[in-house]
Short mmCIF file of C-alpha atoms in Angstrom, two decimals:
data_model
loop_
_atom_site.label_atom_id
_atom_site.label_comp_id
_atom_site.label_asym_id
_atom_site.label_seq_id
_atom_site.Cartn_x
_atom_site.Cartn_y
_atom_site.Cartn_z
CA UNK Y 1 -3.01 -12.33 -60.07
CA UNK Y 2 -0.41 -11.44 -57.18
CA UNK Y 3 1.64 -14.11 -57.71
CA UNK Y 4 2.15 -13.26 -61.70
CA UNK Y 5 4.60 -10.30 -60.75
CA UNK Y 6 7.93 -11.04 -60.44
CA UNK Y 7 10.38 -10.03 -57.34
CA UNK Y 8 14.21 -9.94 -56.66
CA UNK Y 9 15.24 -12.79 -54.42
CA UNK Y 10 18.80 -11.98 -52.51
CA UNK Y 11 21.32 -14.67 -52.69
CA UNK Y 12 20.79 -17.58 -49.63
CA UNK Y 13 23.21 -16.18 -46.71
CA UNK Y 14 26.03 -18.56 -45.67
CA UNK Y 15 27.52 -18.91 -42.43
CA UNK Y 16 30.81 -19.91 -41.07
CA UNK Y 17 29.34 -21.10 -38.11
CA UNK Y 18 26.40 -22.83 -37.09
CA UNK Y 19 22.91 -20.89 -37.07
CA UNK Y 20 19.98 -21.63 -34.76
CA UNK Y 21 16.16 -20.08 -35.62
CA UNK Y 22 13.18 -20.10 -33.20
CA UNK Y 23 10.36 -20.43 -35.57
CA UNK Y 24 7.09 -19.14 -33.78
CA UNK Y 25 3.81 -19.95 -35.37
CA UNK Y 26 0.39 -19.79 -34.79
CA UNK Y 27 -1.54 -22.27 -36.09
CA UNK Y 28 -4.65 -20.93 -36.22
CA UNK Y 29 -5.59 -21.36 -39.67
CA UNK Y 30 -3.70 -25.11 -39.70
CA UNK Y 31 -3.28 -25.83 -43.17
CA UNK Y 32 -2.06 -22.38 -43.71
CA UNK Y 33 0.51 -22.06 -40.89
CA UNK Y 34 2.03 -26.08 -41.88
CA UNK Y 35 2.31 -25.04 -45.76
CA UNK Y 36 4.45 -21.23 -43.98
CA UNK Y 37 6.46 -23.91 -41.63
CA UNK Y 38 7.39 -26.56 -44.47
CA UNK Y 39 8.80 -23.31 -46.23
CA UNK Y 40 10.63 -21.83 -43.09
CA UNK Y 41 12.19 -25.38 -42.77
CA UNK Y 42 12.94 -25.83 -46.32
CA UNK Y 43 15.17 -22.33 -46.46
CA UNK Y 44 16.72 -22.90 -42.84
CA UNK Y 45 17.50 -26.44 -43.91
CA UNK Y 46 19.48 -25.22 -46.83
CA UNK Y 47 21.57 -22.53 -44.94
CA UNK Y 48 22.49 -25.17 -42.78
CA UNK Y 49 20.87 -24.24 -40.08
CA UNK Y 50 18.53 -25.52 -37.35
CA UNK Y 51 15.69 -24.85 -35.61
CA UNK Y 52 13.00 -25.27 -33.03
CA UNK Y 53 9.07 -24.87 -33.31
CA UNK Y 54 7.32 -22.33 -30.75
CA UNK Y 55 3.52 -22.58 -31.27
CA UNK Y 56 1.68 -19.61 -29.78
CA UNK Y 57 -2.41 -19.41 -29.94
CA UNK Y 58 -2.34 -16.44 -32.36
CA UNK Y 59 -0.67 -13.77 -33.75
CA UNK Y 60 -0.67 -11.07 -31.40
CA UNK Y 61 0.79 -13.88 -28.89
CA UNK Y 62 3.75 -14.31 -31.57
CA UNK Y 63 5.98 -11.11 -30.53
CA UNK Y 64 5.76 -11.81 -27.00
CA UNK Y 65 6.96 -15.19 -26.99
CA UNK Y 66 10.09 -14.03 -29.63
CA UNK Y 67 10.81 -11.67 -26.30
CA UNK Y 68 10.44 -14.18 -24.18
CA UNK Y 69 12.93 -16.51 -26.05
CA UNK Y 70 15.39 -14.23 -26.50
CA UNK Y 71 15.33 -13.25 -22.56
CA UNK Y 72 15.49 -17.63 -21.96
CA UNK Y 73 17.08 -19.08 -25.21
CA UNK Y 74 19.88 -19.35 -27.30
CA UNK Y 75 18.64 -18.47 -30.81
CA UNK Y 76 20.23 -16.60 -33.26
CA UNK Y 77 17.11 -15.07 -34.65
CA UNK Y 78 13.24 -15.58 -35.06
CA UNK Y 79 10.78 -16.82 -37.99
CA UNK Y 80 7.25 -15.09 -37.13
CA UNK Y 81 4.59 -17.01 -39.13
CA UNK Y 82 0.98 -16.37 -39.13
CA UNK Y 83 -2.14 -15.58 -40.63
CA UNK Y 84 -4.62 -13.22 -39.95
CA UNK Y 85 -7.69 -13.16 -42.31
CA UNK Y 86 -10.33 -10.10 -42.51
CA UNK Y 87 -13.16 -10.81 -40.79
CA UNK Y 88 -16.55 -8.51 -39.93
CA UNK Y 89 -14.89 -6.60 -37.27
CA UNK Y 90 -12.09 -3.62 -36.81
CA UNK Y 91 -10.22 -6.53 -34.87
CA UNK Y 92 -8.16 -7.51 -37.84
CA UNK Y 93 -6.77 -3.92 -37.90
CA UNK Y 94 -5.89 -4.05 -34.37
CA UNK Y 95 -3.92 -7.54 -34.57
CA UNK Y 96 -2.15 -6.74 -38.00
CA UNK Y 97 -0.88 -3.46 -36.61
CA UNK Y 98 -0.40 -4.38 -32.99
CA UNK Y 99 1.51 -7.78 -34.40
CA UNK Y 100 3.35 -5.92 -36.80
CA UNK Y 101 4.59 -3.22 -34.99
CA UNK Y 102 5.52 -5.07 -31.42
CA UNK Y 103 7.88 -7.62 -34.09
CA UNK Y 104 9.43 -4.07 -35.85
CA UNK Y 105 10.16 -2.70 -32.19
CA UNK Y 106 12.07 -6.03 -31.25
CA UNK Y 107 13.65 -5.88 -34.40
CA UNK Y 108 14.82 -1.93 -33.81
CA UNK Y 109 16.15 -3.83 -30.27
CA UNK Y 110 18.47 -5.41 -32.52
CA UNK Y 111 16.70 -9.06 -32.31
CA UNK Y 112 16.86 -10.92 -36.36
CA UNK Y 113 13.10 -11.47 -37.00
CA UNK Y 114 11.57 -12.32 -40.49
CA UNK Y 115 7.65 -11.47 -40.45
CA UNK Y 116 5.83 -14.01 -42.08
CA UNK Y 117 2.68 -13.12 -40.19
CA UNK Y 118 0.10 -13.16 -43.38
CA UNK Y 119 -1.95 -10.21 -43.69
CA UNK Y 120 -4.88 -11.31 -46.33
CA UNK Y 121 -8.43 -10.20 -47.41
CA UNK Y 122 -9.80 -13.64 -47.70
CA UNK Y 123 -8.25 -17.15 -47.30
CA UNK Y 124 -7.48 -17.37 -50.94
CA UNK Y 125 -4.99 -14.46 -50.79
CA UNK Y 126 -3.52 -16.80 -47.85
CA UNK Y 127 -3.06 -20.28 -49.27
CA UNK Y 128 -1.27 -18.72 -52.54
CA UNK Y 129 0.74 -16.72 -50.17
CA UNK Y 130 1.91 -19.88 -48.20
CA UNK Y 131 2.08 -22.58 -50.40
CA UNK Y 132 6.23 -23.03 -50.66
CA UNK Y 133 5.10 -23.58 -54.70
CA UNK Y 134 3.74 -20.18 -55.25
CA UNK Y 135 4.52 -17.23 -53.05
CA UNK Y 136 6.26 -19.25 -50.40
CA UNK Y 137 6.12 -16.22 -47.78
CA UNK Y 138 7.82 -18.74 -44.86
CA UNK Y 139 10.50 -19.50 -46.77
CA UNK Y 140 10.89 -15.46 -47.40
CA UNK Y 141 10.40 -14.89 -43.76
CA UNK Y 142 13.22 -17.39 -42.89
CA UNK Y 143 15.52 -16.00 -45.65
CA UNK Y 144 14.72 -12.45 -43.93
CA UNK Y 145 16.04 -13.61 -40.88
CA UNK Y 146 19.15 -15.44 -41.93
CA UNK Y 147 20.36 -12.28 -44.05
CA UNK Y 148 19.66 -10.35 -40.29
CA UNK Y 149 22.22 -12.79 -38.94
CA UNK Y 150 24.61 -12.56 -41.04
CA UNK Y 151 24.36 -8.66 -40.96
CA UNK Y 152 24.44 -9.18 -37.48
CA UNK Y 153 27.77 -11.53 -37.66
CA UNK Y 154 29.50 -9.49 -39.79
CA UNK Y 155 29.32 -5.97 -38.17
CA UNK Y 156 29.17 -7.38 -34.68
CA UNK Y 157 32.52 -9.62 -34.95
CA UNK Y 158 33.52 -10.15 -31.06
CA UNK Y 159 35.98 -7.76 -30.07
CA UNK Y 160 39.43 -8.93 -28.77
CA UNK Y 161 38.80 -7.18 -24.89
CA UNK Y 162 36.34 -8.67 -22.69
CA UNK Y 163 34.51 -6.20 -20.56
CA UNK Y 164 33.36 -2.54 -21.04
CA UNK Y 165 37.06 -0.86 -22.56
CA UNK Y 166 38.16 -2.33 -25.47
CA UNK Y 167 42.67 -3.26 -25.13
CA UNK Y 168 44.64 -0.44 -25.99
CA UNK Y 169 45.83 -1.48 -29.47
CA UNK Y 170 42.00 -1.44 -30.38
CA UNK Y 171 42.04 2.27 -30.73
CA UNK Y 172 44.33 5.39 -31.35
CA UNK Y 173 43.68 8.40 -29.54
CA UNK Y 174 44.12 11.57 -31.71
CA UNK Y 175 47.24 12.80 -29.96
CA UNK Y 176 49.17 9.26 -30.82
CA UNK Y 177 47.94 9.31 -34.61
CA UNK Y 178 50.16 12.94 -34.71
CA UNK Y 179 53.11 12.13 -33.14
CA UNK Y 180 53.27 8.81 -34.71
CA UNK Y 181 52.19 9.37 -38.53
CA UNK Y 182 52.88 5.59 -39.45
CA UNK Y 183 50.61 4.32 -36.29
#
């Protein structure tokens, strides 16, 4: 059984300030996506954080609408949840890849997305992987994201100068460092 091996779980990240999440979810398979979203809450919830709900019809409409609310929104970082079950046809390939890779290229844009879209052989495979009691892959998906943040929030501190130069005590140019040893 999948859920009989057991995995390293990171330490919940902590903030000093607050954190907001877009959760967007397709609710396609219902009772699959509400059991993802109780565990996305649950882990938000306990950072301290908040959150809003983006529904989307499926899960190929999921990384467009993260792109859309980071063009219109205010949110730290995204919680993709979905499920996407094999059927008869070569379209689960093409969503599960497509899905998967448009979410890794906003990620590589510098955007803090978990992927909890659900990639499954049968429905099965899909409940065990979202019930918040077993596998709990929402809650993982919104843990993903907060560590992103706080990655994010500790390497991108706000510099002191506003605008495109940094002030001048921000950096030493080479020629200052010699002269002045103890600079």
């Amino acid at each position: 059984m999948a859920g009989a091996e057991q995995h390293y779980i990171m330490p919940r990240a902590s903030f000093d300030k607050p954190v907001k999440l877009g959760i967007v979810i397709s609710p396609y398979y219902k009772d699959i996506a509400d059991n993802m979203l109780a565990g996305a809450k649950a882990e938000i919830e306990a950072a301290n954080g908040t959150f809003e709900v983006i529904e989307v019809p499926g899960a190929l409409e999921i990384p467009t609408a993260i792109g859309i609310a980071e063009r219109l929104s205010n949110f730290d970082g995204y919680v993709a949840l979905g499920c996407v079950i094999r059927g008869e046809t070569t379209h689960y390939e093409t969503v599960c890849n497509d899905s998967s890779r448009a979410i890794q290229m906003l990620g590589l844009q510098g955007l803090c997305i978990g992927n909890g879209i659900l990639t499954v052989e049968n429905r099965k495979q899909a409940e065990v992987r979202a019930d918040p009691a077993d596998q709990n892959k929402g809650g993982g998906a919104a843990a993903a994201a907060l560590h992103l943040i706080a990655l994010t929030r500790k390497w991108g501190a706000q510099r002191k100068g506003v605008g495109f130069m940094p002030e001048a005590q921000e950096f030493k140019l080479a020629g200052e460092l010699k002269d002045n040893p103890t600079a």
